[in-house]
Amino acid sequence: RFQKPHRMAPAEFALWDDAYAAAMRQVYRDFPDDHDVMALFVEALMMRTVRRLWDLKTGKPAPNSDVLEALEVCERSIRRSDEAGTTPHPAALHLHIHLLEMSTQPERGMRSAERLGTMCPDAGHMNHMPGHIHVLCGEYEKAKLASEKAVRANDRYLAHAGETTYYLLGCCHDLHLMMFACMLLGQYRPALWAADKVRGLATRDVVSIPDRPKLTQTVEGYHAMKSHVQVRFGRWREIIDEPMVVEPELYVLTTAMQHYAKGVAHAALRAFAAAEHERERFHQHLSRIPAERRFLSNPTHASLAVGAALLDGELAYHQGRHDEAYVHLRQAVGLDDNLSYTEPWAWMHPPRHALAALLLDQGHAEEAEQVYRDDLGLSGAVQRCAQHPDNVWALHGLVECLRRRGETDQLPGFQARLATALAKTDLPITSSCLCRTSVHSGPDCCH
């Protein structure tokens, strides 16, 4: 279609998506063995309900979603290529990953992920896509490697095309996933490298482009993600010393995240007046963010509500109001669980890691153990796409809980899994959250 001379309402775009999907369904009926047609049809079905393919709570298709039909066609394309002894269409593998990442069985996409990762060496997005499945299945090192490969390809492309194209969003997204994978791996240096590289791409010249709100607001959101890395790894002094961005009306999410991070840092260092001041500035800034402002799949206010609850919990905890702190931290967990799907998850530092660490700090090992099991996906209490299998932080906490209650049947297995995870970190892991003020040093707990 030719671009309209004026802005179109989202409802009209939705009608076009429906019409295109219906037309592609007929094309598929006419050419059922054409792999290009199959890929275009699958994508058309997916785009009718972007990031709303599955109901995260029930695991069933979301209302109005054609995900089961899309899966059938996509897997038929892959299967027919396998039967013919030919290489599957890269678009089919790509779309297969997207169809399954929100589902209760992301591991079904693992073979597609492994195959796609070697097919298109100069296509950054194709190199990145396996990371979606790897992260969901606890293969964080593989997700990191896929991200690094994508970044190298993206750098080659940007050197050719320039940095102010729409593809810049994809470049930032690939680095965003790399940050997330490295955070779950316990690898600070590459996580920080990815965060700093995003900031090098998300320059003021890009963030201030006029009449491109989708581009500029999304790029600015990526710019803000460095604060998650800093809080994850307890870089309290670096957080405090980092200058605030000077244009809060332009760097909307970055400003909020800096106030959040500085508040948590001051609370952890028991500088309570400074923490209170940052919390006040956080809420003042929050009140000026338009309700319609979004970052990816979530309203900015929904994501920052998680941060607000975490900041309240951290401040209350370090001031000695432990029961009040747990109320706030449990609220953060609930808010985080109810965010809309996006990849990586909208709040990159799992609130369960802070809640369980601070529960353990006061001897509440039974509840902490359950929180760790939920985070690791061992209980089924959390939607599949928000679980973090075999992440080093929750494994560390779970092993400590098992040792505290003298458990002997499961402990050896989890100690082995923890040892594997610890071997990949680039700094000591002493707790599931570095906001914790004491460290359990029982024999062989964590090393």
Coordinates of C-alpha atoms in Angstrom, one line a residue:
R1 CA 0.0 0.0 0.0
F2 CA 1.0 3.6 -0.5
Q3 CA 1.6 5.6 2.6
K4 CA -1.2 7.9 3.6
P5 CA -0.5 11.6 3.7
H6 CA -1.8 11.7 7.3
R7 CA -1.6 9.5 10.5
M8 CA -3.9 6.5 10.6
A9 CA -5.7 5.2 13.6
P10 CA -4.5 1.8 15.0
A11 CA -8.0 0.3 14.3
E12 CA -7.6 0.9 10.6
F13 CA -4.2 -0.7 10.6
A14 CA -5.8 -3.7 12.3
L15 CA -8.4 -4.0 9.5
W16 CA -5.6 -4.0 6.9
D17 CA -3.8 -6.7 8.8
D18 CA -6.9 -8.8 8.8
A19 CA -7.5 -8.3 5.1
Y20 CA -3.9 -9.2 4.3
A21 CA -4.0 -12.3 6.4
A22 CA -7.3 -13.4 4.7
A23 CA -5.8 -12.8 1.2
M24 CA -2.7 -14.7 2.1
R25 CA -4.8 -17.6 3.3
Q26 CA -6.2 -17.9 -0.2
V27 CA -2.8 -17.6 -1.8
Y28 CA -1.6 -20.5 0.5
R29 CA -4.6 -22.6 -0.7
D30 CA -3.6 -21.9 -4.3
F31 CA 0.1 -22.6 -3.7
P32 CA 0.3 -24.9 -0.7
D33 CA 3.9 -26.1 -1.4
D34 CA 5.6 -22.8 -2.0
H35 CA 7.8 -22.0 1.0
D36 CA 7.8 -18.3 0.3
V37 CA 4.1 -18.3 0.4
M38 CA 4.0 -20.4 3.6
A39 CA 6.3 -17.9 5.3
L40 CA 4.4 -14.9 4.2
F41 CA 1.1 -16.5 5.3
V42 CA 2.5 -17.4 8.7
E43 CA 3.8 -13.8 9.2
A44 CA 0.5 -12.4 8.1
L45 CA -1.3 -14.5 10.8
M46 CA 1.2 -13.5 13.5
M47 CA 1.0 -9.8 12.7
R48 CA -2.8 -9.7 13.5
T49 CA -2.0 -10.2 17.2
V50 CA 1.6 -9.1 17.7
R51 CA 3.0 -10.3 21.1
R52 CA -0.5 -11.5 21.8
L53 CA -0.3 -15.0 20.3
W54 CA -0.7 -16.9 23.6
D55 CA -2.6 -16.2 26.8
L56 CA 0.4 -16.2 29.3
K57 CA -1.8 -17.3 32.2
T58 CA -3.5 -20.3 30.6
G59 CA -1.0 -21.3 28.0
K60 CA -3.8 -21.4 25.4
P61 CA -4.1 -19.2 22.3
A62 CA -5.0 -15.6 23.0
P63 CA -8.3 -14.3 21.9
N64 CA -8.5 -13.7 18.2
S65 CA -5.1 -15.3 17.7
D66 CA -4.3 -17.6 14.8
V67 CA -1.3 -19.1 16.4
L68 CA -2.3 -22.7 16.0
E69 CA -3.0 -22.3 12.3
A70 CA 0.3 -20.4 11.9
L71 CA 2.2 -23.2 13.8
E72 CA 0.7 -25.9 11.6
V73 CA 1.7 -24.1 8.4
C74 CA 5.2 -23.1 9.7
E75 CA 6.0 -26.7 10.9
R76 CA 4.7 -28.1 7.7
S77 CA 7.2 -25.9 5.7
I78 CA 10.0 -27.1 7.9
R79 CA 8.9 -30.7 7.8
R80 CA 8.6 -30.8 4.0
S81 CA 12.1 -29.3 3.6
D82 CA 13.4 -32.0 5.9
E83 CA 11.6 -34.7 3.9
A84 CA 13.0 -33.4 0.7
G85 CA 16.5 -33.2 2.1
T86 CA 16.7 -29.5 1.6
T87 CA 17.5 -26.6 3.9
P88 CA 14.4 -25.1 5.6
H89 CA 13.4 -21.6 4.6
P90 CA 15.1 -19.2 7.0
A91 CA 11.9 -17.3 7.4
A92 CA 10.1 -20.4 8.6
L93 CA 12.8 -21.0 11.2
H94 CA 12.6 -17.4 12.3
L95 CA 8.9 -17.4 12.6
H96 CA 8.8 -20.7 14.4
I97 CA 10.9 -19.1 17.2
H98 CA 8.4 -16.2 17.4
L99 CA 5.4 -18.6 17.5
L100 CA 6.8 -20.5 20.4
E101 CA 8.6 -18.0 22.6
M102 CA 5.4 -17.0 24.4
S103 CA 4.1 -20.5 24.6
T104 CA 4.5 -23.1 27.5
Q105 CA 6.9 -25.1 25.3
P106 CA 9.6 -22.8 24.0
E107 CA 11.9 -25.8 23.8
R108 CA 10.0 -26.9 20.8
G109 CA 11.8 -24.1 18.9
M110 CA 15.3 -25.2 20.0
R111 CA 16.1 -27.1 16.8
S112 CA 14.9 -24.2 14.7
A113 CA 17.1 -21.9 16.8
E114 CA 20.2 -24.0 16.4
R115 CA 19.7 -24.3 12.6
L116 CA 18.9 -20.6 12.0
G117 CA 22.0 -19.4 13.9
T118 CA 24.3 -20.7 11.1
M119 CA 22.3 -19.8 8.0
C120 CA 22.5 -16.1 7.5
P121 CA 25.9 -14.8 8.7
D122 CA 25.4 -11.2 7.5
A123 CA 21.8 -10.8 8.8
G124 CA 22.1 -9.5 12.4
H125 CA 18.5 -10.2 13.3
M126 CA 18.7 -13.8 12.1
N127 CA 21.9 -14.3 14.1
H128 CA 20.1 -12.8 17.1
M129 CA 16.9 -14.8 16.9
P130 CA 18.2 -18.1 18.5
G131 CA 18.8 -16.1 21.6
H132 CA 15.1 -15.8 22.2
I133 CA 14.8 -19.6 22.7
H134 CA 18.1 -20.0 24.4
V135 CA 17.3 -17.4 27.1
L136 CA 13.9 -19.1 27.8
C137 CA 15.5 -22.5 28.1
G138 CA 18.3 -21.4 30.4
E139 CA 21.0 -21.5 27.7
Y140 CA 22.3 -18.0 28.6
E141 CA 25.8 -18.5 27.3
K142 CA 24.4 -19.5 23.9
A143 CA 22.1 -16.4 23.9
K144 CA 25.2 -14.3 24.7
L145 CA 27.1 -15.8 21.8
A146 CA 24.2 -15.4 19.4
S147 CA 24.0 -11.7 20.5
E148 CA 27.7 -11.1 19.9
K149 CA 27.4 -12.6 16.4
A150 CA 24.4 -10.4 15.7
V151 CA 26.2 -7.3 16.9
R152 CA 29.1 -7.9 14.6
A153 CA 26.8 -8.3 11.6
N154 CA 24.9 -5.1 12.7
D155 CA 28.1 -3.1 13.0
R156 CA 28.9 -4.1 9.4
Y157 CA 25.5 -3.0 8.2
L158 CA 25.6 0.3 10.1
A159 CA 29.0 1.1 8.7
H160 CA 27.4 0.8 5.3
A161 CA 23.9 2.4 5.8
G162 CA 24.5 4.8 8.7
E163 CA 23.0 4.9 12.2
T164 CA 19.8 6.9 11.7
T165 CA 17.8 4.2 9.9
Y166 CA 14.9 2.3 11.4
Y167 CA 17.1 -0.7 11.7
L168 CA 18.8 1.0 14.6
L169 CA 15.9 -0.4 16.7
G170 CA 17.0 -3.9 15.8
C171 CA 20.6 -3.2 16.7
C172 CA 19.5 -1.9 20.1
H173 CA 17.2 -4.9 20.6
D174 CA 20.0 -7.3 20.0
L175 CA 22.2 -5.6 22.6
H176 CA 19.2 -5.5 25.0
L177 CA 19.0 -9.3 24.8
M178 CA 22.7 -9.5 25.3
M179 CA 22.5 -7.5 28.5
F180 CA 19.7 -9.7 29.7
A181 CA 21.5 -12.9 29.0
C182 CA 24.7 -11.7 30.6
M183 CA 22.8 -10.5 33.7
L184 CA 21.3 -14.0 34.2
L185 CA 24.8 -15.5 33.5
G186 CA 26.4 -13.3 36.2
Q187 CA 28.7 -11.7 33.7
Y188 CA 29.0 -8.0 34.5
R189 CA 31.6 -6.9 32.0
P190 CA 29.9 -8.0 28.8
A191 CA 26.5 -6.8 30.2
L192 CA 28.0 -3.3 30.8
W193 CA 29.7 -3.4 27.4
A194 CA 26.3 -4.0 25.7
A195 CA 24.7 -1.3 27.8
D196 CA 27.4 1.2 26.9
K197 CA 27.2 0.3 23.2
V198 CA 23.5 1.0 23.2
R199 CA 24.2 4.4 24.7
G200 CA 26.7 5.0 21.9
L201 CA 24.0 4.2 19.3
A202 CA 21.1 6.0 21.1
T203 CA 22.7 9.5 20.7
R204 CA 20.9 12.7 21.3
D205 CA 20.7 13.2 17.5
V206 CA 18.7 10.0 17.3
V207 CA 16.5 10.5 20.4
S208 CA 15.6 14.0 19.3
I209 CA 14.5 13.2 15.7
P210 CA 11.2 15.1 15.1
D211 CA 8.0 13.3 14.1
R212 CA 9.4 9.8 14.6
P213 CA 7.9 9.0 18.1
K214 CA 8.1 5.2 17.6
L215 CA 11.7 5.3 16.8
T216 CA 12.8 7.9 19.3
Q217 CA 10.9 6.7 22.3
T218 CA 12.0 3.1 21.8
V219 CA 15.6 4.0 21.3
E220 CA 15.4 6.2 24.4
G221 CA 14.0 3.2 26.3
Y222 CA 17.0 1.1 25.3
H223 CA 19.2 3.9 26.5
A224 CA 17.7 3.6 30.0
M225 CA 18.5 -0.1 30.4
K226 CA 22.0 0.4 31.7
S227 CA 20.5 1.1 35.1
H228 CA 19.2 -2.5 35.3
V229 CA 22.8 -3.7 34.7
Q230 CA 24.2 -1.5 37.4
V231 CA 21.6 -2.5 40.0
R232 CA 21.8 -6.2 39.1
F233 CA 25.5 -6.2 39.9
G234 CA 25.4 -3.9 42.9
R235 CA 27.5 -1.1 41.5
W236 CA 26.3 1.3 44.1
R237 CA 29.0 3.9 44.0
E238 CA 29.1 3.9 40.2
I239 CA 25.3 4.5 40.2
I240 CA 25.6 7.4 42.6
D241 CA 28.5 9.0 40.8
E242 CA 26.9 8.8 37.4
P243 CA 25.6 12.2 36.3
M244 CA 21.9 12.6 35.7
V245 CA 20.9 13.1 32.0
V246 CA 20.4 16.8 31.5
E247 CA 17.2 16.7 29.4
P248 CA 14.6 14.7 31.4
E249 CA 11.8 15.7 28.9
L250 CA 13.8 14.0 26.2
Y251 CA 15.3 11.1 28.2
V252 CA 12.1 10.2 29.9
L253 CA 12.7 6.5 30.9
T254 CA 16.4 7.1 31.4
T255 CA 15.7 9.8 34.0
A256 CA 13.2 7.6 35.9
M257 CA 15.6 4.7 35.9
Q258 CA 18.5 6.8 37.1
H259 CA 16.4 8.1 40.1
Y260 CA 15.3 4.5 40.8
A261 CA 18.8 3.1 40.7
K262 CA 20.3 6.0 42.8
G263 CA 17.5 5.4 45.4
V264 CA 18.3 1.7 45.7
A265 CA 22.0 2.4 45.8
H266 CA 21.7 5.0 48.6
A267 CA 19.4 2.6 50.5
A268 CA 21.8 -0.2 50.3
L269 CA 24.6 2.1 51.6
R270 CA 22.3 3.3 54.4
A271 CA 22.3 6.9 53.2
F272 CA 18.6 7.2 53.9
A273 CA 18.1 10.9 53.4
A274 CA 19.6 10.7 49.9
A275 CA 17.5 7.6 49.2
E276 CA 14.3 9.4 50.2
H277 CA 15.3 12.3 48.1
E278 CA 15.8 10.1 45.0
R279 CA 12.5 8.4 45.6
E280 CA 10.8 11.8 45.8
R281 CA 12.5 12.9 42.5
F282 CA 11.5 9.5 40.9
H283 CA 7.8 10.1 41.7
Q284 CA 8.0 13.7 40.7
H285 CA 9.4 12.7 37.3
L286 CA 6.9 9.8 37.0
S287 CA 4.0 12.3 37.4
R288 CA 5.1 14.1 34.3
I289 CA 5.3 11.1 32.0
P290 CA 2.3 10.9 29.7
A291 CA 0.0 8.0 30.3
E292 CA 0.3 7.0 26.7
R293 CA 4.1 6.7 26.7
R294 CA 5.2 3.2 26.1
F295 CA 8.4 1.1 25.9
L296 CA 7.9 -1.9 23.6
S297 CA 4.8 -3.9 24.8
N298 CA 4.1 -2.0 28.1
P299 CA 3.0 1.4 29.2
T300 CA 6.0 3.2 30.8
H301 CA 4.0 3.6 34.0
A302 CA 3.4 -0.2 34.2
S303 CA 7.1 -1.0 34.0
L304 CA 8.1 1.8 36.4
A305 CA 5.4 0.6 38.9
V306 CA 7.7 -2.4 39.5
G307 CA 10.6 -0.1 40.2
A308 CA 8.5 2.0 42.5
A309 CA 7.6 -1.0 44.6
L310 CA 11.1 -2.3 44.6
L311 CA 12.5 1.1 45.7
D312 CA 9.9 1.3 48.5
G313 CA 10.9 -2.2 49.6
E314 CA 14.6 -1.6 49.6
L315 CA 14.3 1.6 51.6
A316 CA 12.0 0.1 54.1
Y317 CA 14.2 -3.0 54.5
H318 CA 17.4 -1.2 55.1
Q319 CA 15.7 1.1 57.6
G320 CA 14.7 -2.0 59.6
R321 CA 11.0 -2.1 58.6
H322 CA 11.3 -5.6 57.3
D323 CA 7.7 -6.7 57.3
E324 CA 6.7 -3.5 55.4
A325 CA 9.6 -4.2 53.0
Y326 CA 8.3 -7.7 52.2
V327 CA 4.9 -6.2 51.4
H328 CA 6.4 -3.9 48.9
L329 CA 8.7 -6.5 47.4
R330 CA 5.8 -9.0 47.0
Q331 CA 3.9 -6.3 45.3
A332 CA 6.8 -5.8 42.9
V333 CA 6.7 -9.5 42.1
G334 CA 3.0 -9.4 41.3
L335 CA 3.3 -6.3 39.2
D336 CA 6.2 -7.9 37.3
D337 CA 4.3 -11.1 36.7
N338 CA 1.5 -9.1 35.1
L339 CA 3.5 -7.1 32.6
S340 CA 2.7 -7.8 29.0
Y341 CA 5.1 -10.1 27.1
T342 CA 8.2 -8.7 25.6
E343 CA 11.6 -10.0 25.0
P344 CA 13.6 -9.5 27.1
W345 CA 11.1 -9.2 29.9
A346 CA 10.3 -5.5 30.5
W347 CA 11.8 -5.4 34.1
M348 CA 15.2 -7.0 33.5
H349 CA 16.2 -7.6 37.2
P350 CA 13.7 -10.2 38.5
P351 CA 12.0 -8.9 41.7
R352 CA 12.0 -12.4 43.2
H353 CA 15.7 -12.3 43.5
A354 CA 15.5 -9.3 45.8
L355 CA 12.5 -10.6 47.8
A356 CA 14.1 -14.0 48.4
A357 CA 17.5 -12.6 49.3
L358 CA 16.1 -10.3 51.9
L359 CA 13.8 -13.0 53.3
L360 CA 16.9 -15.1 53.7
D361 CA 18.7 -12.2 55.4
Q362 CA 16.2 -12.4 58.2
G363 CA 16.0 -16.2 58.4
H364 CA 12.7 -16.7 56.4
A365 CA 14.2 -19.6 54.5
E366 CA 11.0 -21.5 53.8
E367 CA 9.3 -18.7 51.9
A368 CA 12.6 -17.8 50.2
E369 CA 13.0 -21.4 48.9
Q370 CA 9.6 -21.2 47.4
V371 CA 10.4 -17.9 45.7
Y372 CA 13.5 -19.3 44.2
R373 CA 11.7 -22.4 43.0
D374 CA 9.1 -20.2 41.3
D375 CA 11.8 -18.1 39.6
L376 CA 13.7 -21.2 38.3
G377 CA 10.5 -22.6 36.9
L378 CA 10.5 -25.6 39.3
S379 CA 7.0 -25.0 40.7
G380 CA 4.9 -24.1 37.7
A381 CA 3.6 -21.0 39.6
V382 CA 5.0 -18.5 37.1
Q383 CA 4.1 -18.2 33.4
R384 CA 6.7 -20.0 31.3
C385 CA 8.1 -17.0 29.6
A386 CA 8.8 -15.3 32.9
Q387 CA 10.8 -18.2 34.4
H388 CA 14.6 -18.1 34.5
P389 CA 15.8 -21.7 34.4
D390 CA 19.2 -22.5 35.9
N391 CA 20.1 -18.8 36.5
V392 CA 23.0 -18.6 38.8
W393 CA 21.4 -16.1 41.2
A394 CA 18.3 -18.2 42.1
L395 CA 20.4 -21.4 42.1
H396 CA 22.7 -19.8 44.7
G397 CA 19.8 -18.9 46.9
L398 CA 18.1 -22.3 46.5
V399 CA 21.3 -24.2 47.5
E400 CA 21.6 -22.0 50.5
C401 CA 17.9 -22.7 51.5
L402 CA 18.4 -26.5 51.1
R403 CA 21.5 -26.5 53.2
R404 CA 19.8 -24.5 55.9
R405 CA 17.1 -27.1 56.3
G406 CA 19.5 -30.0 56.0
E407 CA 18.0 -31.3 52.8
T408 CA 20.2 -34.1 51.3
D409 CA 18.2 -35.7 48.4
Q410 CA 18.0 -32.7 46.1
L411 CA 21.0 -30.8 47.4
P412 CA 23.8 -32.6 45.4
G413 CA 22.0 -32.1 42.1
F414 CA 21.4 -28.4 42.7
Q415 CA 25.0 -28.0 43.9
A416 CA 26.2 -29.5 40.6
R417 CA 23.9 -27.1 38.6
L418 CA 25.2 -24.2 40.7
A419 CA 28.8 -25.2 40.1
T420 CA 28.2 -25.2 36.4
A421 CA 26.6 -21.8 36.5
L422 CA 29.3 -20.3 38.8
A423 CA 32.0 -21.4 36.4
K424 CA 30.5 -19.0 33.8
T425 CA 30.4 -15.9 36.0
D426 CA 33.0 -13.1 35.9
L427 CA 32.7 -12.0 39.5
P428 CA 31.8 -13.7 42.8
I429 CA 28.2 -14.4 43.4
T430 CA 27.3 -14.1 47.1
S431 CA 23.5 -13.7 47.0
S432 CA 20.6 -13.6 44.6
C433 CA 20.6 -9.8 45.1
L434 CA 23.5 -7.7 46.1
C435 CA 21.1 -5.5 48.1
R436 CA 21.4 -8.2 50.8
T437 CA 23.4 -7.1 53.8
S438 CA 24.8 -10.4 55.1
V439 CA 26.2 -13.4 53.3
H440 CA 25.7 -17.1 54.3
S441 CA 29.1 -18.7 54.5
G442 CA 28.2 -22.3 55.4
P443 CA 30.7 -24.9 54.2
D444 CA 30.5 -25.7 50.5
C445 CA 27.3 -23.6 50.1
C446 CA 28.2 -21.8 47.0
H447 CA 31.7 -22.8 45.7

